[in-house]
Short mmCIF file of C-alpha atoms in Angstrom, two decimals:
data_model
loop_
_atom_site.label_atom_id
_atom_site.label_comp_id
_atom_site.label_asym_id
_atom_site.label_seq_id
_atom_site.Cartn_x
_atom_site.Cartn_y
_atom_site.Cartn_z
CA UNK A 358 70.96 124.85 102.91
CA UNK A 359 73.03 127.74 104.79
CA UNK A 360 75.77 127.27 102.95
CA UNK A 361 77.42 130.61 101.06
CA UNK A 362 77.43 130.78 97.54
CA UNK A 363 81.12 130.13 96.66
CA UNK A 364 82.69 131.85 92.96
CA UNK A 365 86.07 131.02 91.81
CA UNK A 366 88.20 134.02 91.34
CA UNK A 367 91.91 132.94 89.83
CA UNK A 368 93.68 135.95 89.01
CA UNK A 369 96.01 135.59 85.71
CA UNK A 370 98.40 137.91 83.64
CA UNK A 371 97.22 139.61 81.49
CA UNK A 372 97.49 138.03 77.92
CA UNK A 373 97.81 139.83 74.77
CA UNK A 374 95.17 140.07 72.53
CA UNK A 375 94.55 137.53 69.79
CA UNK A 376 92.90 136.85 66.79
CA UNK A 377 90.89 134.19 66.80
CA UNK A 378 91.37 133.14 63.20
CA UNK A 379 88.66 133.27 60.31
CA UNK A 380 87.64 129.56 60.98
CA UNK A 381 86.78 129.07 64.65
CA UNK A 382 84.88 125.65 64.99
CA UNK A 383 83.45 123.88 68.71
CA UNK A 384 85.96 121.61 70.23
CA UNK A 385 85.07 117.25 70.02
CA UNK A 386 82.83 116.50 72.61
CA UNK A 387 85.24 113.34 73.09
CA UNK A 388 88.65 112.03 72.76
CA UNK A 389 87.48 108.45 70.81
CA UNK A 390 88.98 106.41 74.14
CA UNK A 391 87.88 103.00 72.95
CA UNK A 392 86.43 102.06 76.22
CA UNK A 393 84.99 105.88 76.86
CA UNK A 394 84.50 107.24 72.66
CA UNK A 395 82.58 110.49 74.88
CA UNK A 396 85.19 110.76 77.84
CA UNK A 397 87.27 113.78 77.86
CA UNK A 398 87.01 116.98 75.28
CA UNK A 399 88.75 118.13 72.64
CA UNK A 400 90.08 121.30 71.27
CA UNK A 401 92.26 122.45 74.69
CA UNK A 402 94.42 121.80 77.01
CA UNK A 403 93.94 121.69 80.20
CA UNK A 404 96.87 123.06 82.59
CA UNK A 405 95.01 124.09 85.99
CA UNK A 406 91.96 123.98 88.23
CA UNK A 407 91.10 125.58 90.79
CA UNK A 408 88.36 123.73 93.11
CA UNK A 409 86.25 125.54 95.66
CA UNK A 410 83.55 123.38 97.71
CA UNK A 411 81.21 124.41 100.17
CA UNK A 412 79.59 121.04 101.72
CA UNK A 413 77.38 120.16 103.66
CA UNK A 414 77.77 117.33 105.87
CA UNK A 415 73.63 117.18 106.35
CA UNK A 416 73.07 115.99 102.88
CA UNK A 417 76.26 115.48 101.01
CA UNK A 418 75.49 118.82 99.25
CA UNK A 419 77.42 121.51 97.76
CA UNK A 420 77.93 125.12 96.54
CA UNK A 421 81.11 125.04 94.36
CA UNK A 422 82.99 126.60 91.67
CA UNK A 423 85.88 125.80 89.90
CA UNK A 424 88.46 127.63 87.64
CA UNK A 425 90.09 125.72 84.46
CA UNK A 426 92.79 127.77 83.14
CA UNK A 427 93.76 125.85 79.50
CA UNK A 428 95.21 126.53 76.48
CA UNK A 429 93.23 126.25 73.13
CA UNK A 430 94.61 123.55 70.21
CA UNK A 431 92.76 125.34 67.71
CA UNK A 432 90.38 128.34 67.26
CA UNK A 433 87.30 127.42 69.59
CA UNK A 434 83.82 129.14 68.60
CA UNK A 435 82.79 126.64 71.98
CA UNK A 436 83.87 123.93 73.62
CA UNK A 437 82.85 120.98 76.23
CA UNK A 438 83.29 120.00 79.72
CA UNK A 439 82.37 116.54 81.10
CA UNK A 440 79.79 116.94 84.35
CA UNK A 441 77.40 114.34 85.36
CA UNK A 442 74.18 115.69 87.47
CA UNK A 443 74.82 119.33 89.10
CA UNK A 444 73.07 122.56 88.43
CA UNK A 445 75.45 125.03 86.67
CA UNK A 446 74.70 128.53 88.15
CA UNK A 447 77.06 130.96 85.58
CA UNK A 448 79.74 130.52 83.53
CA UNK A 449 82.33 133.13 82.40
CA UNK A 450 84.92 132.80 79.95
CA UNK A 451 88.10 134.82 80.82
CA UNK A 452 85.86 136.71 83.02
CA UNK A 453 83.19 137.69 80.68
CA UNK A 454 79.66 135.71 80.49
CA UNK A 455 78.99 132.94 78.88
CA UNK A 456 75.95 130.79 77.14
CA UNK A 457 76.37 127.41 78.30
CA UNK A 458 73.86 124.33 77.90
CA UNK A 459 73.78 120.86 78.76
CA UNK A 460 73.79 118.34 76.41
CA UNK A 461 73.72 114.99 77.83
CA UNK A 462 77.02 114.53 80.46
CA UNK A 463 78.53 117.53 78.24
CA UNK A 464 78.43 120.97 79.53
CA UNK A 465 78.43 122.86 76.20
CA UNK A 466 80.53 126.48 77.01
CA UNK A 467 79.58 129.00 74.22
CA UNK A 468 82.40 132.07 75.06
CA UNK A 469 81.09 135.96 74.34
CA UNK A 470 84.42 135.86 71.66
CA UNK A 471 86.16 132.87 70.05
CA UNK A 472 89.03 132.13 71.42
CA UNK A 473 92.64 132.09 69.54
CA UNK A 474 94.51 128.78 68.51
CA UNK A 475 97.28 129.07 71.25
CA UNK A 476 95.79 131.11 73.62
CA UNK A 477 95.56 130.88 77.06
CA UNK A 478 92.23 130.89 78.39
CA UNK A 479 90.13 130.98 82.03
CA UNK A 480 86.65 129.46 81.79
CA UNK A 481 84.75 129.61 85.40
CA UNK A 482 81.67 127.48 86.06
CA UNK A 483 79.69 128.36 89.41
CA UNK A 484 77.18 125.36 90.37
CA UNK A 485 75.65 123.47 93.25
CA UNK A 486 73.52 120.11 94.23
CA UNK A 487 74.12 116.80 95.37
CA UNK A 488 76.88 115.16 93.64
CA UNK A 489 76.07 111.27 93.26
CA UNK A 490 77.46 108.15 91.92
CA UNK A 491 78.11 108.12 88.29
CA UNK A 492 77.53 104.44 86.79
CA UNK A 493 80.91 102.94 84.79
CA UNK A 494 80.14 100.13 83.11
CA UNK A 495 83.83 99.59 83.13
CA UNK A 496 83.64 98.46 86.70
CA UNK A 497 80.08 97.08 87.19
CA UNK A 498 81.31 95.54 90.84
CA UNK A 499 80.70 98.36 92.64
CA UNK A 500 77.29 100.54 92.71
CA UNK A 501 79.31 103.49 91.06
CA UNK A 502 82.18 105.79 90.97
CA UNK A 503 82.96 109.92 92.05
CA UNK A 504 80.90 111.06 95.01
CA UNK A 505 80.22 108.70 98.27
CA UNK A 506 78.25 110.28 101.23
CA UNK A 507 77.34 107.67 103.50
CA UNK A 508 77.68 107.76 107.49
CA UNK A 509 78.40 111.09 108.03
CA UNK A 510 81.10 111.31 105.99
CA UNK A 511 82.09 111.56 102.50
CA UNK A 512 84.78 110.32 100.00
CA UNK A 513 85.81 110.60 96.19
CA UNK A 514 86.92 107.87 94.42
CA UNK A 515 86.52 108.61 90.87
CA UNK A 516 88.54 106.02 88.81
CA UNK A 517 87.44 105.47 85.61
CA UNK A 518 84.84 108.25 85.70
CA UNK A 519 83.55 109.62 87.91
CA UNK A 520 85.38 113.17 88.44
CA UNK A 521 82.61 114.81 86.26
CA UNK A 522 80.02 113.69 89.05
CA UNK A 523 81.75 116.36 91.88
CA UNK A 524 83.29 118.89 89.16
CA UNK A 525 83.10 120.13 85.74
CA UNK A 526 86.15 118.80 84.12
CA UNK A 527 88.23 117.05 81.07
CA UNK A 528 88.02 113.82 82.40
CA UNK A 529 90.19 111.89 80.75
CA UNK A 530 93.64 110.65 81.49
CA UNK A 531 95.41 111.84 78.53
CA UNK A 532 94.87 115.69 79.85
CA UNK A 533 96.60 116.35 83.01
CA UNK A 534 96.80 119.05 84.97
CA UNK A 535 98.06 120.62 88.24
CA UNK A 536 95.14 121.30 90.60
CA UNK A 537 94.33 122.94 94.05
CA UNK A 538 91.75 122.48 96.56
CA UNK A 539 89.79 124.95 99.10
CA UNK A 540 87.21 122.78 100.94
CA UNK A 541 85.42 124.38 103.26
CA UNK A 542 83.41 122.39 106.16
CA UNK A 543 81.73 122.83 109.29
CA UNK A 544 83.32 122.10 112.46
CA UNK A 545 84.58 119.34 113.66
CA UNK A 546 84.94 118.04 110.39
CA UNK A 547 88.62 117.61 108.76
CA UNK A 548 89.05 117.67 104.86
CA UNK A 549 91.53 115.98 103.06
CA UNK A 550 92.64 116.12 99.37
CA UNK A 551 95.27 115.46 97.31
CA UNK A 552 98.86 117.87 97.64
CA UNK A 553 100.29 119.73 100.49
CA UNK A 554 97.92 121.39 103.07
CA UNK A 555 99.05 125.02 102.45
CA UNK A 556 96.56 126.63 104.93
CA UNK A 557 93.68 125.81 107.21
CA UNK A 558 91.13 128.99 108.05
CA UNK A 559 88.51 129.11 110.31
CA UNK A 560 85.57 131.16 111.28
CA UNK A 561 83.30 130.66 114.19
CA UNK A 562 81.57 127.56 113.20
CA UNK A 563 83.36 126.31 109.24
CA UNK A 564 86.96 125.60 108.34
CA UNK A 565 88.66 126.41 104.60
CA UNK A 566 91.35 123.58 103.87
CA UNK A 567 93.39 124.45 100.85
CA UNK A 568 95.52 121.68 99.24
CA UNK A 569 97.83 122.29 96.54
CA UNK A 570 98.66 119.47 94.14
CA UNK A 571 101.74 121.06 92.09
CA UNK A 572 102.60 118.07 89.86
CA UNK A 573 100.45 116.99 86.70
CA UNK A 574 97.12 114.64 88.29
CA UNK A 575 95.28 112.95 85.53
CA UNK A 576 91.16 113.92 86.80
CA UNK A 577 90.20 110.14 88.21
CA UNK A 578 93.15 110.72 90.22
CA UNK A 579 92.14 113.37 92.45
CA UNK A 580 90.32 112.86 95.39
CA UNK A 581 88.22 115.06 98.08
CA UNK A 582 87.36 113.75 101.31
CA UNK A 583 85.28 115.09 104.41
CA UNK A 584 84.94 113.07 108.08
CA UNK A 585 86.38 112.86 111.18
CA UNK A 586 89.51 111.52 111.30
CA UNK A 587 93.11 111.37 113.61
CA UNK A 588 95.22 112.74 111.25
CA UNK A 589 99.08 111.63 111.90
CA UNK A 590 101.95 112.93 110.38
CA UNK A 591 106.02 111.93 110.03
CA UNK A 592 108.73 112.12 107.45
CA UNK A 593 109.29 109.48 104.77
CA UNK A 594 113.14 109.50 103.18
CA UNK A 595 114.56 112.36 102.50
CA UNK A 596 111.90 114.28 104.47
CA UNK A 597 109.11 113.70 102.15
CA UNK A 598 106.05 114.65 104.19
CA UNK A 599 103.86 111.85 105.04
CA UNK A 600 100.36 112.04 106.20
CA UNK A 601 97.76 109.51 107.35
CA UNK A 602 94.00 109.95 108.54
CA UNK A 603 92.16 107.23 110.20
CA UNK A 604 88.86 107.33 111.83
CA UNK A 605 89.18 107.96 115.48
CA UNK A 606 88.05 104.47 116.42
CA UNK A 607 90.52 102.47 113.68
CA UNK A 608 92.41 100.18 116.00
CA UNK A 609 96.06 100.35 116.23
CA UNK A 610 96.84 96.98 115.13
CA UNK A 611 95.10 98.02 111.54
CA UNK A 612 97.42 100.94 111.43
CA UNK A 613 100.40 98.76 111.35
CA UNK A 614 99.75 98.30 107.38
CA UNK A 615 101.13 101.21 107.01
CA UNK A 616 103.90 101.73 109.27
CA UNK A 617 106.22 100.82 106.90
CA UNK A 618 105.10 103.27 104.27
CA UNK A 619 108.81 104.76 104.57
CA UNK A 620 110.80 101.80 103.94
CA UNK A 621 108.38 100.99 101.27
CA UNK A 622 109.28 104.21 99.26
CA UNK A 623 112.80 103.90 99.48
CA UNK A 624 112.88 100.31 98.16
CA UNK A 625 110.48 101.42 95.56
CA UNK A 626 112.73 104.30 94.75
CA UNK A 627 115.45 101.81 94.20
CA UNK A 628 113.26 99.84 92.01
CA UNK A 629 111.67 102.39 89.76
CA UNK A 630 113.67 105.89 90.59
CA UNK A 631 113.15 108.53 92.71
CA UNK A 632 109.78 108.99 94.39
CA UNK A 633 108.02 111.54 91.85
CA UNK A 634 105.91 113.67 93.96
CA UNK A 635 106.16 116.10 96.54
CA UNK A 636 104.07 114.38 99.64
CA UNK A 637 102.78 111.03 100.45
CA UNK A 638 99.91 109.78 102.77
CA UNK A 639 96.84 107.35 102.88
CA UNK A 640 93.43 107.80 104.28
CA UNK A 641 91.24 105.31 105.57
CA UNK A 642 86.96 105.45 105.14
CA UNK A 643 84.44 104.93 107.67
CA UNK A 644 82.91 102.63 105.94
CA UNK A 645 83.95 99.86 103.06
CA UNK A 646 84.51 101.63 99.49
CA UNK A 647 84.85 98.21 97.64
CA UNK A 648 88.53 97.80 98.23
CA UNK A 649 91.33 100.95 97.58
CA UNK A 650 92.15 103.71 94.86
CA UNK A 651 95.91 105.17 94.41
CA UNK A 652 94.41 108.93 94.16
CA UNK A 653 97.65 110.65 93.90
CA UNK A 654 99.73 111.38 96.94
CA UNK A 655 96.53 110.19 99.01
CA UNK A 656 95.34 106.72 98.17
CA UNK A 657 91.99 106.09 99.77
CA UNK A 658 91.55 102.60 101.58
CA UNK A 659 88.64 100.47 103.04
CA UNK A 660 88.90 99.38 106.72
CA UNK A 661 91.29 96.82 107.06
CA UNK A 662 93.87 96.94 104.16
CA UNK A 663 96.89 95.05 104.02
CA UNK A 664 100.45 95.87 104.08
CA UNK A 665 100.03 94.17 100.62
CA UNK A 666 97.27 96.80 99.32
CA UNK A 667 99.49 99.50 100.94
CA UNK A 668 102.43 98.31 98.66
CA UNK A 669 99.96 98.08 95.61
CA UNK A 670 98.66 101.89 95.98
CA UNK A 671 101.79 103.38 97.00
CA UNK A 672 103.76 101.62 93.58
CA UNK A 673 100.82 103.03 91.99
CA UNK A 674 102.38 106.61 92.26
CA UNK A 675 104.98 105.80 89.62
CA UNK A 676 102.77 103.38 87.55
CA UNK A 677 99.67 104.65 86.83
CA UNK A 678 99.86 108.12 88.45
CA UNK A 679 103.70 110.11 87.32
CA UNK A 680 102.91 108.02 84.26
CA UNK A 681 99.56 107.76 83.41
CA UNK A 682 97.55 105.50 80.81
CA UNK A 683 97.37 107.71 77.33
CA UNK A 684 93.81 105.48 76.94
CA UNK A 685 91.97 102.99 78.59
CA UNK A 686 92.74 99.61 77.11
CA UNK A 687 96.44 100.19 78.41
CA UNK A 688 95.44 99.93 82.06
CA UNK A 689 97.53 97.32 82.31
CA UNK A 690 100.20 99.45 82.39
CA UNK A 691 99.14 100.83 85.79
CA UNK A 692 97.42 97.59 87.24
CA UNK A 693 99.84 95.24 86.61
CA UNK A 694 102.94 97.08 87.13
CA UNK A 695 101.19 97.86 90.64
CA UNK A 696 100.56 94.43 91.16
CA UNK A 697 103.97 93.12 90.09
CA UNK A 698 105.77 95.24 92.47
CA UNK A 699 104.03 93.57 95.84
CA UNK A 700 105.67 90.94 94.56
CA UNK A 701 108.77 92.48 94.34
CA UNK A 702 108.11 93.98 98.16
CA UNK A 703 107.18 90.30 99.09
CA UNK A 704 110.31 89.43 97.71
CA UNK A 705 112.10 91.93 99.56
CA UNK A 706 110.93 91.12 102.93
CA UNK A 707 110.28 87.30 102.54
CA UNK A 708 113.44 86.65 99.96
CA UNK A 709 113.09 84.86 96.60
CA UNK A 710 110.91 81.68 97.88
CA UNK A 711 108.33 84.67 98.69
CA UNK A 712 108.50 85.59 95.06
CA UNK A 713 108.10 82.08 93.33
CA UNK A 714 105.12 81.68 95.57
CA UNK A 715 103.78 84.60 94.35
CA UNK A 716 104.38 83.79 90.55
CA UNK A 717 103.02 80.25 91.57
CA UNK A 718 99.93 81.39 93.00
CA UNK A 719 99.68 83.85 89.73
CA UNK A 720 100.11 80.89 87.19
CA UNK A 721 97.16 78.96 89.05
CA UNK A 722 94.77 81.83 88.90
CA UNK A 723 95.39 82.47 85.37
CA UNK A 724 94.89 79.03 84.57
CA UNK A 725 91.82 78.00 86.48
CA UNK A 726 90.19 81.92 85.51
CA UNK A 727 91.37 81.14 82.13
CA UNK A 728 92.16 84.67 82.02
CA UNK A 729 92.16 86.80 78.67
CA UNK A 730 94.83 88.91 77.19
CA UNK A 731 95.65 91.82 79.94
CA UNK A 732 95.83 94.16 76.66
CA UNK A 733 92.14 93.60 75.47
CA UNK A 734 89.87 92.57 78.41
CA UNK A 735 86.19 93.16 76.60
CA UNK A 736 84.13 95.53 78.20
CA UNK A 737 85.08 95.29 81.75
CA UNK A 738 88.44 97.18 81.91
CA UNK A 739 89.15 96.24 85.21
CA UNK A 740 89.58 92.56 84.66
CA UNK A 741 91.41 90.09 86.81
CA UNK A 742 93.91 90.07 83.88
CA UNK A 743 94.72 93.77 83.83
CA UNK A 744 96.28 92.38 87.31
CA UNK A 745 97.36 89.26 87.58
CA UNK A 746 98.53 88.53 84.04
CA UNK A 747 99.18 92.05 83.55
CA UNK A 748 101.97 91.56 86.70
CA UNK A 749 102.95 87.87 85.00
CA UNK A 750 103.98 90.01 81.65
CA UNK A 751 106.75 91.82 83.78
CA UNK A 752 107.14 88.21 85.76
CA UNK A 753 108.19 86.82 82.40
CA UNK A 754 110.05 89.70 81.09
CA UNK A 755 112.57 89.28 84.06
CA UNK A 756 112.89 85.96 83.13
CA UNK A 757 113.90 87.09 79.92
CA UNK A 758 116.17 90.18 80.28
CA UNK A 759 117.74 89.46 83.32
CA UNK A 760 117.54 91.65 86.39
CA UNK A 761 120.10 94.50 85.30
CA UNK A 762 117.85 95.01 82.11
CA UNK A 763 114.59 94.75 83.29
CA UNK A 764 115.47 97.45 86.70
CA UNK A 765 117.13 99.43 83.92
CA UNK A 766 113.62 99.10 81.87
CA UNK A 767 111.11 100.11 84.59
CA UNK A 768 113.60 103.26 86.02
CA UNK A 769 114.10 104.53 82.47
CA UNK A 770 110.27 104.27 81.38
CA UNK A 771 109.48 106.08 85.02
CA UNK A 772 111.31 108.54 84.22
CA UNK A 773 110.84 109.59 80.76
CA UNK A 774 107.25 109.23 80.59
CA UNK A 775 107.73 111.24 84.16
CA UNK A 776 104.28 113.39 84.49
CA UNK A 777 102.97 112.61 81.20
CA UNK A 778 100.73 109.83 79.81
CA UNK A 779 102.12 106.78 77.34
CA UNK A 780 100.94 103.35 76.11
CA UNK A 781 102.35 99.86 75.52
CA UNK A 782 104.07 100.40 72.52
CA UNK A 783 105.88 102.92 74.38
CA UNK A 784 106.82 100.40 76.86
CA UNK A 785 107.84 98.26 74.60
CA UNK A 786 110.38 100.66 72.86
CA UNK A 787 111.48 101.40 76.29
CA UNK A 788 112.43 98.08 76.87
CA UNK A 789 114.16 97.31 73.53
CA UNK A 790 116.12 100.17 74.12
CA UNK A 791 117.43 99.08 77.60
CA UNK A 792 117.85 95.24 76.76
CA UNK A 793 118.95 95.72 73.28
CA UNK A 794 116.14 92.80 72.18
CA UNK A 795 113.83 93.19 69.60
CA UNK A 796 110.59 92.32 71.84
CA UNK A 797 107.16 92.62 69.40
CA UNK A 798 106.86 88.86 69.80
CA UNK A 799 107.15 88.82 73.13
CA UNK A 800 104.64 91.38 74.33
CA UNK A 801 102.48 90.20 71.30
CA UNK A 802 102.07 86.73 73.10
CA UNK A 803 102.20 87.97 76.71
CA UNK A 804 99.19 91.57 76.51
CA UNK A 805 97.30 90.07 73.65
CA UNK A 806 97.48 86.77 73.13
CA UNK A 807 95.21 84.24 74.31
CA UNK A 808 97.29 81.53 74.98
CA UNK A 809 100.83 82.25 77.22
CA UNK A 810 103.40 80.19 77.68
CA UNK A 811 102.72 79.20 81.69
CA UNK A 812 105.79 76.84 83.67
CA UNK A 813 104.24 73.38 83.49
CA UNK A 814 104.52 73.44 87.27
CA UNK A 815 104.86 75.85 89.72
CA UNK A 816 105.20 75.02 93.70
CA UNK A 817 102.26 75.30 96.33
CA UNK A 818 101.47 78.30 98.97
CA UNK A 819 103.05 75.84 101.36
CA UNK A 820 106.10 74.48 99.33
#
C-alpha cells in the first residue's frame, strides 16, 4: 500500500504541572451499560478527537491516527480505549511515549507519568489495517456494524458499536465529544463526514477533506464515508447549510425524498425547538446498508428511502443525537421519539385522519407482534418495540396531557438535556414538571409493562 504514514499532531496550551496524587489506579475497562457491561472506559473524559485517515479505495485500507484530548476523573496510572481489529503503530501520551497492549477489544494505554485527577490530557494512537465489521449482538439483522467497503466505495455506520472497528475511541454514548475529520483520498473520490467542510486540499493525484463537527457527537454517531457521489448543496431556514450526496446514477425521482428536508426542519423546530446543530445533510450508499442511521448532521441512507425515513433520521437530530441515550436500555428514548414524530409530519401534511391511521396501524402491529415493554426488550435492543410502542408511549401521553402540555414536554426536555445524555426517569420528571401530573404510573404501564391499555378498535389503512 502507497499510502503515507499519517501522525496526529494537535497542538494544545500548555498546562501547568500537576501532581498526580499518591494513589494513581488504571481507569474501568467499562462503564457497566447493561446491554454493553465492557463498552466505553472509565476514569476520563473525553472532550475532543482529532481523526486523520489515509484510505485506500483498493482494499478498504488505512493509515490513520487520531488525537483524544480528555480530562482525567481521577489519578490514572493507565487507562483504556475501545478498538476492535487494527494494528496500533505508537502511542504517546501528552507527547511523550507510551506502553500500550491489547487486551481483548481494549487498548490498554500505560502513560511514561500518571496523570493528575483534573488534568487535561492528549493521548495519540498511530495505527493502520483493514477496518471490518464488528459483530453486535444487539442488532443480529445485519452482518455487522462500523466499517463497510463494498463496490468501490465505503461507509460507516457504527450504531451500537462499531466506532472502535475504524478508530480507537470511548465508545459509549454517555461520553461525548466534539470531533474533526481530515480524510484524505485519491482522486476522483469525494469524502464525506459529519460537520462543516472547512477545507478541501489537493495534491497531484489525493485530496485532504477536513470536517469539523463543533457540537458534542456521542461515538456511534459519527460517520466517515468515501465514493463517488453528486454532492448538492442549498440553505435550510435560517440559512442552515444543507448538503446532500447521491451516487451519480441515483435517479431524480428518488431524490424527491428529500426535497423537503427544509420544510421538515422548520416544522420540527416548531415541534421540539430550535434545530440544535450547525449543518444538515443526508447521503445516500451505493449499495443497500440494511435500511438508514441518523449519524449526526449526515444521516446515511440505503437506495430508495422514503420521505418517511427522511422524517425519521432528520427528528433523530433532537432525539437521540442533541440528547443522547445515558445507556442502552433507554433507546427508546431516541427510537420512538423518532418514530412518533413521522407521525406527527404525516399529520402535518395529511391532517389528523393521517395521524389516527398511523396510531391505528401502530395498535395492530403491537397486537399481532405481541410486542414487549419498549423499556426492557431482552437482548436485542433494537426491537420492534423500541419503535413502534416506544412512539405509542408519546401517542398515549398526548392523549393524556393535551397538546399544549405534551409540545411544552418534548421542547423543554430538547432543550435542557441539549448536548448531553439523559434517561427515562429524566423524561419523566420533565414531563411532570410541564403537565403538573404525577406520571410514575403511567410510564410504568406504557415502557415496562407487559400489558398496555390498546383502544378496543382502531380504523383501517383505508377508513
Amino acid at each position: 500500500m502507497q499510502a503515507l504514514h499519517l501522525v496526529s499532531v494537535l497542538v494544545l496550551t500548555s498546562l501547568p504541572a500537576q501532581d498526580a496524587g499518591s494513589d494513581p489506579r488504571p481507569g474501568d475497562a467499562g462503564l457497566g451499560d447493561r446491554y454493553y457491561p465492557t463498552l466505553g472506559n472509565g476514569g476520563y473524559d473525553a472532550r475532543h478527537y482529532d481523526v486523520r485517515l489515509d484510505v485506500e479505495m483498493e482494499d478498504g485500507s488505512v493509515k490513520a491516527g487520531v488525537a483524544l484530548r480528555a480530562v482525567a476523573l481521577h489519578a490514572l496510572s493507565s487507562f483504556n480505549l475501545d478498538l476492535v481489529g487494527l494494528e496500533v503503530d505508537e502511542v504517546r501520551v501528552d507527547g511523550a511515549d507510551a506502553t500500550f497492549a491489547r487486551e481483548g477489544d481494549e487498548l490498554v494505554v500505560t502513560p511514561a507519568k500518571a496523570l493528575a485527577e483534573g488534568g487535561e490530557f492528549t493521548v495519540e494512537v498511530d495505527y493502520h489495517g483493514v477496518p471490518g465489521v464488528v459483530k453486535d449482538p444487539g442488532v443480529p439483522f445485519v452482518p455487522g456494524v462500523g466499517w463497510m467497503f463494498k463496490d468501490g466505495a465505503i461507509y460507516t455506520l457504527s450504531e451500537p458499536s462499531g466506532t472502535r472497528g475504524w478508530v480507537p475511541c470511548n465508545d459509549h454514548p454517555s461520553d461525548k465529544a466534539t470531533w474533526s475529520f481530515a480524510i484524505t483520498v485519491a482522486k476522483p473520490y469525494t469524502a464525506a463526514a459529519n460537520g462543516i467542510l472547512v477545507e478541501t486540499t489537493e495534491s497531484e493525484d489525493r485530496r485532504t477533506f477536513r470536517f469539523r463537527a463543533s457540537d458534542p457527537m456521542a461515538s456511534y454517531l459519527t460517520t466517515v464515508n468515501v465514493g463517488k457521489f453528486e454532492v448538492e448543496r442549498s440553505e435550510g431556514p435560517d440559512g442552515l447549510p444543507l448538503t446532500h450526496y447521491f451516487p451519480p446514477e441515483y435517479p431524480a425521482k428518488a431524490r424527491e425524498a428529500f426535497a423537503r428536508t427544509g420544510e421538515m426542519i422548520e416544522f420540527f423546530a416548531e415541534r421540539f425547538g430550535p434545530y440544535p446543530f450547525e449543518c444538515y445533510g443526508g447521503l445516500v450508499a451505493h449499495f443497500q446498508i440494511g435500511g438508514a442511521l441518523e449519524t449526526q448532521t449526515l444521516p446515511v441512507y440505503s437506495a430508495g428511502a422514503d420521505e418517511d425515513t427522511v422524517a425519521h433520521e432528520l427528528a433523530h437530530q433532537w432525539f437521540g443525537n442533541s440528547v443522547s441515550p445515558a445507556s442502552w436500555d433507554h433507546l427508546w428514548l431516541n427510537e420512538g421519539f423518532a418514530t412518533y414524530a413521522t407521525w406527527l409530519w404525516a399529520e402535518h401534511v395529511g391532517g389528523e385522519r393521517a395521524y389516527v391511521r398511523r396510531t391505528g396501524r401502530a395498535t395492530r402491529m403491537i397486537r399481532q407482534m405481541e410486542m414487549g415493554p419498549p423499556g426492557d426488550t431482552g437482548e436485542v435492543i433494537f426491537s420492534m418495540s423500541v419503535y413502534v410502542r416506544g412512539a405509542y408511549v408519546l401517542h398515549a401521553l398526548r392523549e393524556l396531557l393535551g397538546d399544549e402540555a405534551f409540545f411544552e414536554t418534548l421542547r423543554t426536555w430538547a432543550e435542557r438535556y441539549h448536548d448531553g445524555v439523559a434517561n427515562t426517569a429524566d423524561f419523566v420528571a420533565v414531563a411532570e414538571e410541564a403537565s403538573g401530573q404525577e406520571l410514575d404510573a403511567f410510564f410504568e404501564t406504557w415502557v415496562y409493562g407487559e400489558d398496555v391499555p390498546l383502544p378496543e378498535e382502531e380504523p383501517r389503512e383505508g377508513d
